[in-house]
Amino acid sequence: QVQLVESGGGLVQPGGSLRLSCAASGLTFSSYGMSWYRQAPGKERELVARISSITTWITYTDSVKGRFTISRDNAKNTVYLQMNSLKPEDTAVYYCYAYANLGSSGYWGQGTQVTVSS
């Protein structure tokens, strides 16, 4: 029943911007924290950003601080990742993840490809 659908990925030049969206259905969106992860070929999946359900407390991984912004719109059941000043090392498949609490298993989207290249 639960579905998370990412969109907004694509090919962008270094220094460019993309805005990713993740639309959720089949869950009470406002009760879930939302995260963005990414995975590059041959590398481990890593947390990029997280926004909590109630307080909207935000966490970023160091490599994206100052460049990426996570936000959520509970009325639209959607979480966003605004990515600015993109670098080739940002190239990865980006996944959204919904969690009820940090110790539990949540739900994954299918991923969207982001490629930063000249």
Short mmCIF file of N, CA, C and O in Angstrom, two decimals:
data_model
loop_
_atom_site.label_atom_id
_atom_site.label_comp_id
_atom_site.label_asym_id
_atom_site.label_seq_id
_atom_site.Cartn_x
_atom_site.Cartn_y
_atom_site.Cartn_z
N GLN A 1 0.82 -1.22 0.00
CA GLN A 1 0.00 0.00 0.00
C GLN A 1 0.85 1.26 0.00
O GLN A 1 0.53 2.23 -0.69
N VAL A 2 1.92 1.25 0.79
CA VAL A 2 2.76 2.43 0.88
C VAL A 2 3.58 2.58 -0.39
O VAL A 2 4.19 1.63 -0.87
N GLN A 3 3.57 3.79 -0.93
CA GLN A 3 4.36 4.10 -2.11
C GLN A 3 5.07 5.43 -1.91
O GLN A 3 4.46 6.41 -1.46
N LEU A 4 6.34 5.45 -2.26
CA LEU A 4 7.13 6.67 -2.30
C LEU A 4 7.68 6.79 -3.70
O LEU A 4 8.38 5.89 -4.17
N VAL A 5 7.38 7.88 -4.38
CA VAL A 5 7.75 8.05 -5.77
C VAL A 5 8.61 9.30 -5.91
O VAL A 5 8.11 10.42 -5.72
N GLU A 6 9.88 9.10 -6.24
CA GLU A 6 10.80 10.21 -6.44
C GLU A 6 10.71 10.72 -7.87
O GLU A 6 10.44 9.96 -8.81
N SER A 7 10.98 12.00 -8.04
CA SER A 7 11.05 12.60 -9.36
C SER A 7 11.98 13.81 -9.30
O SER A 7 12.34 14.27 -8.23
N GLY A 8 12.34 14.31 -10.46
CA GLY A 8 13.14 15.51 -10.55
C GLY A 8 14.60 15.29 -10.87
O GLY A 8 15.35 16.26 -11.05
N GLY A 9 15.03 14.04 -10.94
CA GLY A 9 16.41 13.77 -11.29
C GLY A 9 16.68 14.02 -12.76
O GLY A 9 15.78 14.28 -13.55
N GLY A 10 17.95 13.97 -13.11
CA GLY A 10 18.34 14.18 -14.49
C GLY A 10 19.80 14.53 -14.60
O GLY A 10 20.58 14.37 -13.66
N LEU A 11 20.17 15.02 -15.77
CA LEU A 11 21.54 15.43 -16.07
C LEU A 11 21.68 16.93 -15.90
O LEU A 11 20.88 17.70 -16.44
N VAL A 12 22.69 17.34 -15.16
CA VAL A 12 22.93 18.76 -14.92
C VAL A 12 24.44 19.02 -14.93
O VAL A 12 25.23 18.15 -14.58
N GLN A 13 24.83 20.22 -15.36
CA GLN A 13 26.23 20.59 -15.37
C GLN A 13 26.72 20.95 -13.97
O GLN A 13 25.93 21.37 -13.11
N PRO A 14 28.02 20.79 -13.71
CA PRO A 14 28.56 21.24 -12.42
C PRO A 14 28.19 22.69 -12.15
O PRO A 14 28.26 23.54 -13.04
N GLY A 15 27.81 22.96 -10.92
CA GLY A 15 27.35 24.29 -10.54
C GLY A 15 25.87 24.52 -10.72
O GLY A 15 25.35 25.54 -10.24
N GLY A 16 25.20 23.60 -11.37
CA GLY A 16 23.77 23.73 -11.61
C GLY A 16 22.94 23.28 -10.43
O GLY A 16 23.46 22.92 -9.37
N SER A 17 21.63 23.29 -10.63
CA SER A 17 20.68 22.98 -9.58
C SER A 17 19.63 21.98 -10.06
O SER A 17 19.29 21.94 -11.24
N LEU A 18 19.12 21.20 -9.12
CA LEU A 18 17.99 20.33 -9.34
C LEU A 18 17.13 20.34 -8.09
O LEU A 18 17.64 20.54 -6.98
N ARG A 19 15.84 20.09 -8.26
CA ARG A 19 14.94 19.94 -7.14
C ARG A 19 14.27 18.57 -7.23
O ARG A 19 13.52 18.30 -8.17
N LEU A 20 14.56 17.72 -6.25
CA LEU A 20 13.95 16.41 -6.19
C LEU A 20 12.68 16.46 -5.37
O LEU A 20 12.58 17.20 -4.39
N SER A 21 11.71 15.65 -5.76
CA SER A 21 10.46 15.51 -5.02
C SER A 21 10.23 14.05 -4.71
O SER A 21 10.61 13.17 -5.48
N CYS A 22 9.59 13.80 -3.58
CA CYS A 22 9.17 12.45 -3.21
C CYS A 22 7.74 12.54 -2.72
O CYS A 22 7.47 13.12 -1.67
N ALA A 23 6.83 11.96 -3.50
CA ALA A 23 5.41 11.96 -3.16
C ALA A 23 5.05 10.65 -2.49
O ALA A 23 5.30 9.58 -3.03
N ALA A 24 4.44 10.74 -1.32
CA ALA A 24 4.10 9.57 -0.52
C ALA A 24 2.60 9.32 -0.54
O ALA A 24 1.79 10.24 -0.58
N SER A 25 2.24 8.04 -0.48
CA SER A 25 0.84 7.64 -0.36
C SER A 25 0.76 6.37 0.46
O SER A 25 1.74 5.64 0.59
N GLY A 26 -0.41 6.11 1.03
CA GLY A 26 -0.61 4.90 1.81
C GLY A 26 -0.11 4.97 3.24
O GLY A 26 -0.09 3.94 3.93
N LEU A 27 0.28 6.15 3.69
CA LEU A 27 0.69 6.34 5.07
C LEU A 27 0.25 7.71 5.55
O LEU A 27 -0.11 8.58 4.75
N THR A 28 0.27 7.87 6.87
CA THR A 28 -0.04 9.18 7.45
C THR A 28 1.24 10.00 7.41
O THR A 28 2.08 9.94 8.30
N PHE A 29 1.36 10.77 6.35
CA PHE A 29 2.63 11.42 6.03
C PHE A 29 3.14 12.28 7.17
O PHE A 29 4.34 12.27 7.48
N SER A 30 2.25 13.03 7.81
CA SER A 30 2.67 13.96 8.86
C SER A 30 3.24 13.25 10.08
O SER A 30 3.91 13.90 10.90
N SER A 31 3.00 11.95 10.22
CA SER A 31 3.51 11.19 11.35
C SER A 31 4.89 10.58 11.10
O SER A 31 5.46 9.95 11.99
N TYR A 32 5.40 10.75 9.89
CA TYR A 32 6.67 10.15 9.51
C TYR A 32 7.75 11.19 9.30
O TYR A 32 7.51 12.24 8.69
N GLY A 33 8.94 10.87 9.81
CA GLY A 33 10.10 11.60 9.38
C GLY A 33 10.46 11.17 7.97
O GLY A 33 10.16 10.05 7.54
N MET A 34 11.11 12.06 7.23
CA MET A 34 11.48 11.78 5.85
C MET A 34 12.96 12.04 5.65
O MET A 34 13.50 13.03 6.17
N SER A 35 13.58 11.16 4.89
CA SER A 35 15.01 11.27 4.62
C SER A 35 15.28 11.13 3.14
O SER A 35 14.50 10.53 2.40
N TRP A 36 16.39 11.72 2.72
CA TRP A 36 16.97 11.47 1.41
C TRP A 36 18.30 10.76 1.59
O TRP A 36 19.14 11.19 2.39
N TYR A 37 18.47 9.66 0.87
CA TYR A 37 19.72 8.93 0.79
C TYR A 37 20.20 8.95 -0.65
O TYR A 37 19.43 9.21 -1.58
N ARG A 38 21.47 8.64 -0.84
CA ARG A 38 21.99 8.49 -2.18
C ARG A 38 22.99 7.34 -2.23
O ARG A 38 23.61 7.00 -1.23
N GLN A 39 23.13 6.76 -3.41
CA GLN A 39 24.06 5.67 -3.61
C GLN A 39 24.71 5.80 -4.98
O GLN A 39 24.03 5.77 -6.00
N ALA A 40 26.02 5.96 -4.97
CA ALA A 40 26.80 6.01 -6.19
C ALA A 40 27.27 4.60 -6.54
O ALA A 40 27.38 3.74 -5.66
N PRO A 41 27.57 4.33 -7.82
CA PRO A 41 28.04 3.00 -8.20
C PRO A 41 29.25 2.57 -7.39
O PRO A 41 30.23 3.32 -7.25
N GLY A 42 29.20 1.36 -6.84
CA GLY A 42 30.30 0.83 -6.07
C GLY A 42 30.45 1.39 -4.67
O GLY A 42 31.42 1.05 -3.99
N LYS A 43 29.53 2.24 -4.25
CA LYS A 43 29.63 2.85 -2.94
C LYS A 43 28.41 2.51 -2.09
O LYS A 43 27.36 2.11 -2.59
N GLU A 44 28.56 2.67 -0.80
CA GLU A 44 27.51 2.39 0.15
C GLU A 44 26.46 3.50 0.12
O GLU A 44 26.77 4.67 -0.09
N ARG A 45 25.21 3.13 0.33
CA ARG A 45 24.15 4.12 0.43
C ARG A 45 24.38 5.00 1.66
O ARG A 45 24.67 4.49 2.75
N GLU A 46 24.25 6.31 1.49
CA GLU A 46 24.52 7.23 2.58
C GLU A 46 23.36 8.19 2.78
O GLU A 46 22.67 8.58 1.84
N LEU A 47 23.18 8.59 4.02
CA LEU A 47 22.17 9.60 4.35
C LEU A 47 22.63 10.96 3.85
O LEU A 47 23.76 11.37 4.08
N VAL A 48 21.74 11.66 3.17
CA VAL A 48 22.01 13.01 2.68
C VAL A 48 21.37 14.06 3.58
O VAL A 48 22.02 15.02 4.00
N ALA A 49 20.10 13.89 3.88
CA ALA A 49 19.37 14.85 4.69
C ALA A 49 18.18 14.17 5.34
O ALA A 49 17.65 13.19 4.82
N ARG A 50 17.75 14.72 6.46
CA ARG A 50 16.61 14.18 7.19
C ARG A 50 15.80 15.32 7.77
O ARG A 50 16.36 16.31 8.24
N ILE A 51 14.48 15.18 7.76
CA ILE A 51 13.60 16.15 8.39
C ILE A 51 12.57 15.38 9.21
O ILE A 51 11.90 14.48 8.72
N SER A 52 12.43 15.74 10.48
CA SER A 52 11.58 14.99 11.39
C SER A 52 10.11 15.36 11.19
O SER A 52 9.77 16.32 10.49
N SER A 53 9.23 14.59 11.83
CA SER A 53 7.80 14.70 11.57
C SER A 53 7.14 15.88 12.27
O SER A 53 6.34 16.58 11.66
N ILE A 54 7.44 16.10 13.55
CA ILE A 54 6.71 17.09 14.34
C ILE A 54 7.44 18.43 14.39
O ILE A 54 6.86 19.48 14.06
N THR A 55 8.67 18.41 14.81
CA THR A 55 9.44 19.64 14.98
C THR A 55 10.13 20.09 13.70
O THR A 55 10.67 21.20 13.66
N THR A 56 10.12 19.26 12.68
CA THR A 56 10.86 19.48 11.43
C THR A 56 12.33 19.77 11.69
O THR A 56 12.94 20.62 11.04
N TRP A 57 12.89 19.05 12.66
CA TRP A 57 14.31 19.11 12.92
C TRP A 57 15.05 18.56 11.73
O TRP A 57 14.71 17.49 11.21
N ILE A 58 16.09 19.25 11.28
CA ILE A 58 16.78 18.92 10.03
C ILE A 58 18.22 18.54 10.29
O ILE A 58 18.92 19.18 11.09
N THR A 59 18.66 17.51 9.60
CA THR A 59 20.04 17.06 9.64
C THR A 59 20.55 16.92 8.21
O THR A 59 19.84 16.42 7.33
N TYR A 60 21.80 17.35 7.97
CA TYR A 60 22.47 17.17 6.69
C TYR A 60 23.81 16.47 6.90
O TYR A 60 24.47 16.66 7.92
N THR A 61 24.20 15.70 5.91
CA THR A 61 25.56 15.20 5.91
C THR A 61 26.50 16.36 5.56
O THR A 61 26.12 17.30 4.86
N ASP A 62 27.72 16.30 6.09
CA ASP A 62 28.64 17.43 5.97
C ASP A 62 28.89 17.85 4.52
O ASP A 62 29.05 19.03 4.22
N SER A 63 28.95 16.89 3.62
CA SER A 63 29.33 17.18 2.25
C SER A 63 28.30 18.02 1.49
O SER A 63 28.63 18.58 0.44
N VAL A 64 27.07 18.13 1.99
CA VAL A 64 26.04 18.89 1.29
C VAL A 64 25.60 20.13 2.05
O VAL A 64 24.79 20.91 1.53
N LYS A 65 26.12 20.34 3.24
CA LYS A 65 25.72 21.51 4.03
C LYS A 65 26.03 22.80 3.28
O LYS A 65 27.11 22.98 2.74
N GLY A 66 25.06 23.70 3.26
CA GLY A 66 25.20 24.95 2.55
C GLY A 66 24.81 24.89 1.10
O GLY A 66 24.70 25.94 0.45
N ARG A 67 24.63 23.69 0.55
CA ARG A 67 24.27 23.53 -0.85
C ARG A 67 22.88 22.92 -1.04
O ARG A 67 22.18 23.28 -1.98
N PHE A 68 22.49 21.99 -0.16
CA PHE A 68 21.22 21.29 -0.27
C PHE A 68 20.26 21.78 0.81
O PHE A 68 20.68 22.13 1.92
N THR A 69 18.97 21.75 0.49
CA THR A 69 17.94 22.11 1.45
C THR A 69 16.81 21.09 1.39
O THR A 69 16.24 20.86 0.32
N ILE A 70 16.50 20.47 2.52
CA ILE A 70 15.37 19.56 2.60
C ILE A 70 14.17 20.31 3.17
O ILE A 70 14.32 21.16 4.05
N SER A 71 13.00 20.01 2.66
CA SER A 71 11.76 20.61 3.16
C SER A 71 10.62 19.62 2.95
O SER A 71 10.75 18.65 2.21
N ARG A 72 9.51 19.89 3.62
CA ARG A 72 8.35 19.02 3.45
C ARG A 72 7.09 19.85 3.40
O ARG A 72 6.99 20.92 4.00
N ASP A 73 6.11 19.33 2.67
CA ASP A 73 4.79 19.94 2.58
C ASP A 73 3.79 18.86 2.95
O ASP A 73 3.45 18.01 2.13
N ASN A 74 3.33 18.88 4.19
CA ASN A 74 2.44 17.83 4.66
C ASN A 74 1.09 17.84 3.93
O ASN A 74 0.45 16.80 3.80
N ALA A 75 0.65 19.00 3.48
CA ALA A 75 -0.60 19.08 2.74
C ALA A 75 -0.52 18.35 1.40
O ALA A 75 -1.53 17.91 0.87
N LYS A 76 0.68 18.25 0.85
CA LYS A 76 0.89 17.57 -0.42
C LYS A 76 1.54 16.20 -0.26
O LYS A 76 1.82 15.54 -1.27
N ASN A 77 1.77 15.77 0.97
CA ASN A 77 2.43 14.48 1.24
C ASN A 77 3.73 14.36 0.45
O ASN A 77 4.03 13.31 -0.12
N THR A 78 4.51 15.42 0.46
CA THR A 78 5.70 15.47 -0.37
C THR A 78 6.88 16.04 0.40
O THR A 78 6.73 17.00 1.15
N VAL A 79 8.04 15.43 0.20
CA VAL A 79 9.29 15.96 0.71
C VAL A 79 10.16 16.34 -0.48
O VAL A 79 10.12 15.69 -1.53
N TYR A 80 10.93 17.43 -0.32
CA TYR A 80 11.74 17.97 -1.40
C TYR A 80 13.21 17.99 -0.99
O TYR A 80 13.55 18.07 0.18
N LEU A 81 14.06 17.96 -2.00
CA LEU A 81 15.48 18.20 -1.80
C LEU A 81 15.94 19.17 -2.87
O LEU A 81 16.05 18.80 -4.04
N GLN A 82 16.17 20.41 -2.48
CA GLN A 82 16.72 21.42 -3.38
C GLN A 82 18.23 21.29 -3.37
O GLN A 82 18.86 21.41 -2.31
N MET A 83 18.82 21.06 -4.53
CA MET A 83 20.24 20.83 -4.65
C MET A 83 20.85 21.93 -5.51
O MET A 83 20.52 22.04 -6.69
N ASN A 84 21.71 22.73 -4.92
CA ASN A 84 22.39 23.81 -5.62
C ASN A 84 23.89 23.55 -5.65
O ASN A 84 24.41 22.74 -4.89
N SER A 85 24.57 24.27 -6.52
CA SER A 85 26.03 24.16 -6.64
C SER A 85 26.47 22.71 -6.76
O SER A 85 27.39 22.26 -6.09
N LEU A 86 25.82 21.99 -7.64
CA LEU A 86 26.06 20.56 -7.76
C LEU A 86 27.47 20.26 -8.26
O LEU A 86 28.01 20.99 -9.09
N LYS A 87 28.02 19.18 -7.74
CA LYS A 87 29.36 18.73 -8.07
C LYS A 87 29.29 17.33 -8.67
O LYS A 87 28.35 16.59 -8.41
N PRO A 88 30.29 16.95 -9.46
CA PRO A 88 30.28 15.59 -10.02
C PRO A 88 30.16 14.51 -8.96
O PRO A 88 29.54 13.47 -9.22
N GLU A 89 30.72 14.73 -7.79
CA GLU A 89 30.63 13.74 -6.73
C GLU A 89 29.23 13.59 -6.13
O GLU A 89 29.00 12.70 -5.32
N ASP A 90 28.32 14.47 -6.53
CA ASP A 90 26.92 14.32 -6.14
C ASP A 90 26.18 13.30 -7.01
O ASP A 90 25.03 12.98 -6.72
N THR A 91 26.82 12.84 -8.07
CA THR A 91 26.20 11.88 -8.97
C THR A 91 25.87 10.60 -8.22
O THR A 91 26.74 9.98 -7.60
N ALA A 92 24.61 10.19 -8.28
CA ALA A 92 24.15 9.02 -7.55
C ALA A 92 22.68 8.80 -7.86
O ALA A 92 22.02 9.64 -8.46
N VAL A 93 22.17 7.65 -7.43
CA VAL A 93 20.74 7.44 -7.36
C VAL A 93 20.28 7.95 -6.01
O VAL A 93 20.82 7.57 -4.97
N TYR A 94 19.28 8.82 -6.01
CA TYR A 94 18.75 9.41 -4.79
C TYR A 94 17.44 8.74 -4.42
O TYR A 94 16.54 8.61 -5.25
N TYR A 95 17.34 8.33 -3.16
CA TYR A 95 16.18 7.62 -2.65
C TYR A 95 15.55 8.39 -1.50
O TYR A 95 16.26 8.96 -0.67
N CYS A 96 14.23 8.39 -1.42
CA CYS A 96 13.59 8.89 -0.21
C CYS A 96 13.20 7.73 0.68
O CYS A 96 12.99 6.61 0.23
N TYR A 97 13.13 8.01 1.98
CA TYR A 97 12.87 7.00 2.99
C TYR A 97 11.99 7.61 4.07
O TYR A 97 12.30 8.68 4.59
N ALA A 98 10.91 6.92 4.38
CA ALA A 98 9.98 7.35 5.42
C ALA A 98 10.16 6.48 6.65
O ALA A 98 10.23 5.25 6.54
N TYR A 99 10.23 7.11 7.82
CA TYR A 99 10.43 6.37 9.06
C TYR A 99 9.49 6.87 10.15
O TYR A 99 9.26 8.07 10.28
N ALA A 100 8.98 5.91 10.94
CA ALA A 100 8.14 6.27 12.07
C ALA A 100 8.98 6.71 13.27
O ALA A 100 8.59 7.59 14.02
N ASN A 101 10.13 6.06 13.46
CA ASN A 101 11.13 6.47 14.43
C ASN A 101 12.47 5.95 13.94
O ASN A 101 12.53 5.07 13.09
N LEU A 102 13.53 6.50 14.50
CA LEU A 102 14.86 6.20 13.98
C LEU A 102 15.31 4.77 14.21
O LEU A 102 16.25 4.31 13.57
N GLY A 103 14.66 4.06 15.11
CA GLY A 103 15.02 2.69 15.39
C GLY A 103 14.24 1.65 14.62
O GLY A 103 14.49 0.45 14.78
N SER A 104 13.30 2.07 13.79
CA SER A 104 12.43 1.15 13.09
C SER A 104 12.73 1.10 11.60
O SER A 104 13.37 2.00 11.05
N SER A 105 12.25 0.05 10.95
CA SER A 105 12.33 -0.06 9.50
C SER A 105 11.20 0.72 8.87
O SER A 105 10.06 0.67 9.32
N GLY A 106 11.52 1.45 7.82
CA GLY A 106 10.53 2.28 7.15
C GLY A 106 10.29 1.84 5.74
O GLY A 106 10.29 0.65 5.42
N TYR A 107 10.07 2.82 4.88
CA TYR A 107 9.70 2.56 3.50
C TYR A 107 10.61 3.32 2.55
O TYR A 107 10.94 4.49 2.80
N TRP A 108 10.99 2.66 1.47
CA TRP A 108 11.89 3.22 0.47
C TRP A 108 11.17 3.52 -0.83
O TRP A 108 10.29 2.78 -1.26
N GLY A 109 11.58 4.60 -1.47
CA GLY A 109 11.18 4.85 -2.84
C GLY A 109 12.06 4.09 -3.81
O GLY A 109 13.00 3.40 -3.42
N GLN A 110 11.75 4.21 -5.09
CA GLN A 110 12.46 3.46 -6.12
C GLN A 110 13.75 4.13 -6.57
O GLN A 110 14.58 3.50 -7.22
N GLY A 111 13.91 5.39 -6.26
CA GLY A 111 15.11 6.13 -6.60
C GLY A 111 14.97 6.93 -7.87
O GLY A 111 14.19 6.60 -8.77
N THR A 112 15.75 8.01 -7.95
CA THR A 112 15.83 8.82 -9.15
C THR A 112 17.30 9.16 -9.40
O THR A 112 18.04 9.50 -8.48
N GLN A 113 17.71 9.06 -10.66
CA GLN A 113 19.12 9.25 -11.02
C GLN A 113 19.45 10.73 -11.13
O GLN A 113 18.75 11.49 -11.80
N VAL A 114 20.53 11.12 -10.48
CA VAL A 114 21.10 12.46 -10.62
C VAL A 114 22.51 12.31 -11.18
O VAL A 114 23.34 11.62 -10.59
N THR A 115 22.77 12.94 -12.31
CA THR A 115 24.08 12.89 -12.94
C THR A 115 24.59 14.31 -13.11
O THR A 115 23.93 15.14 -13.75
N VAL A 116 25.75 14.60 -12.55
CA VAL A 116 26.36 15.92 -12.64
C VAL A 116 27.61 15.78 -13.50
O VAL A 116 28.60 15.17 -13.09
N SER A 117 27.56 16.34 -14.70
CA SER A 117 28.64 16.15 -15.66
C SER A 117 28.62 17.25 -16.69
O SER A 117 27.57 17.80 -17.02
N SER A 118 29.80 17.56 -17.23
CA SER A 118 29.91 18.50 -18.34
C SER A 118 29.65 17.84 -19.67
O SER A 118 29.50 18.50 -20.68
#
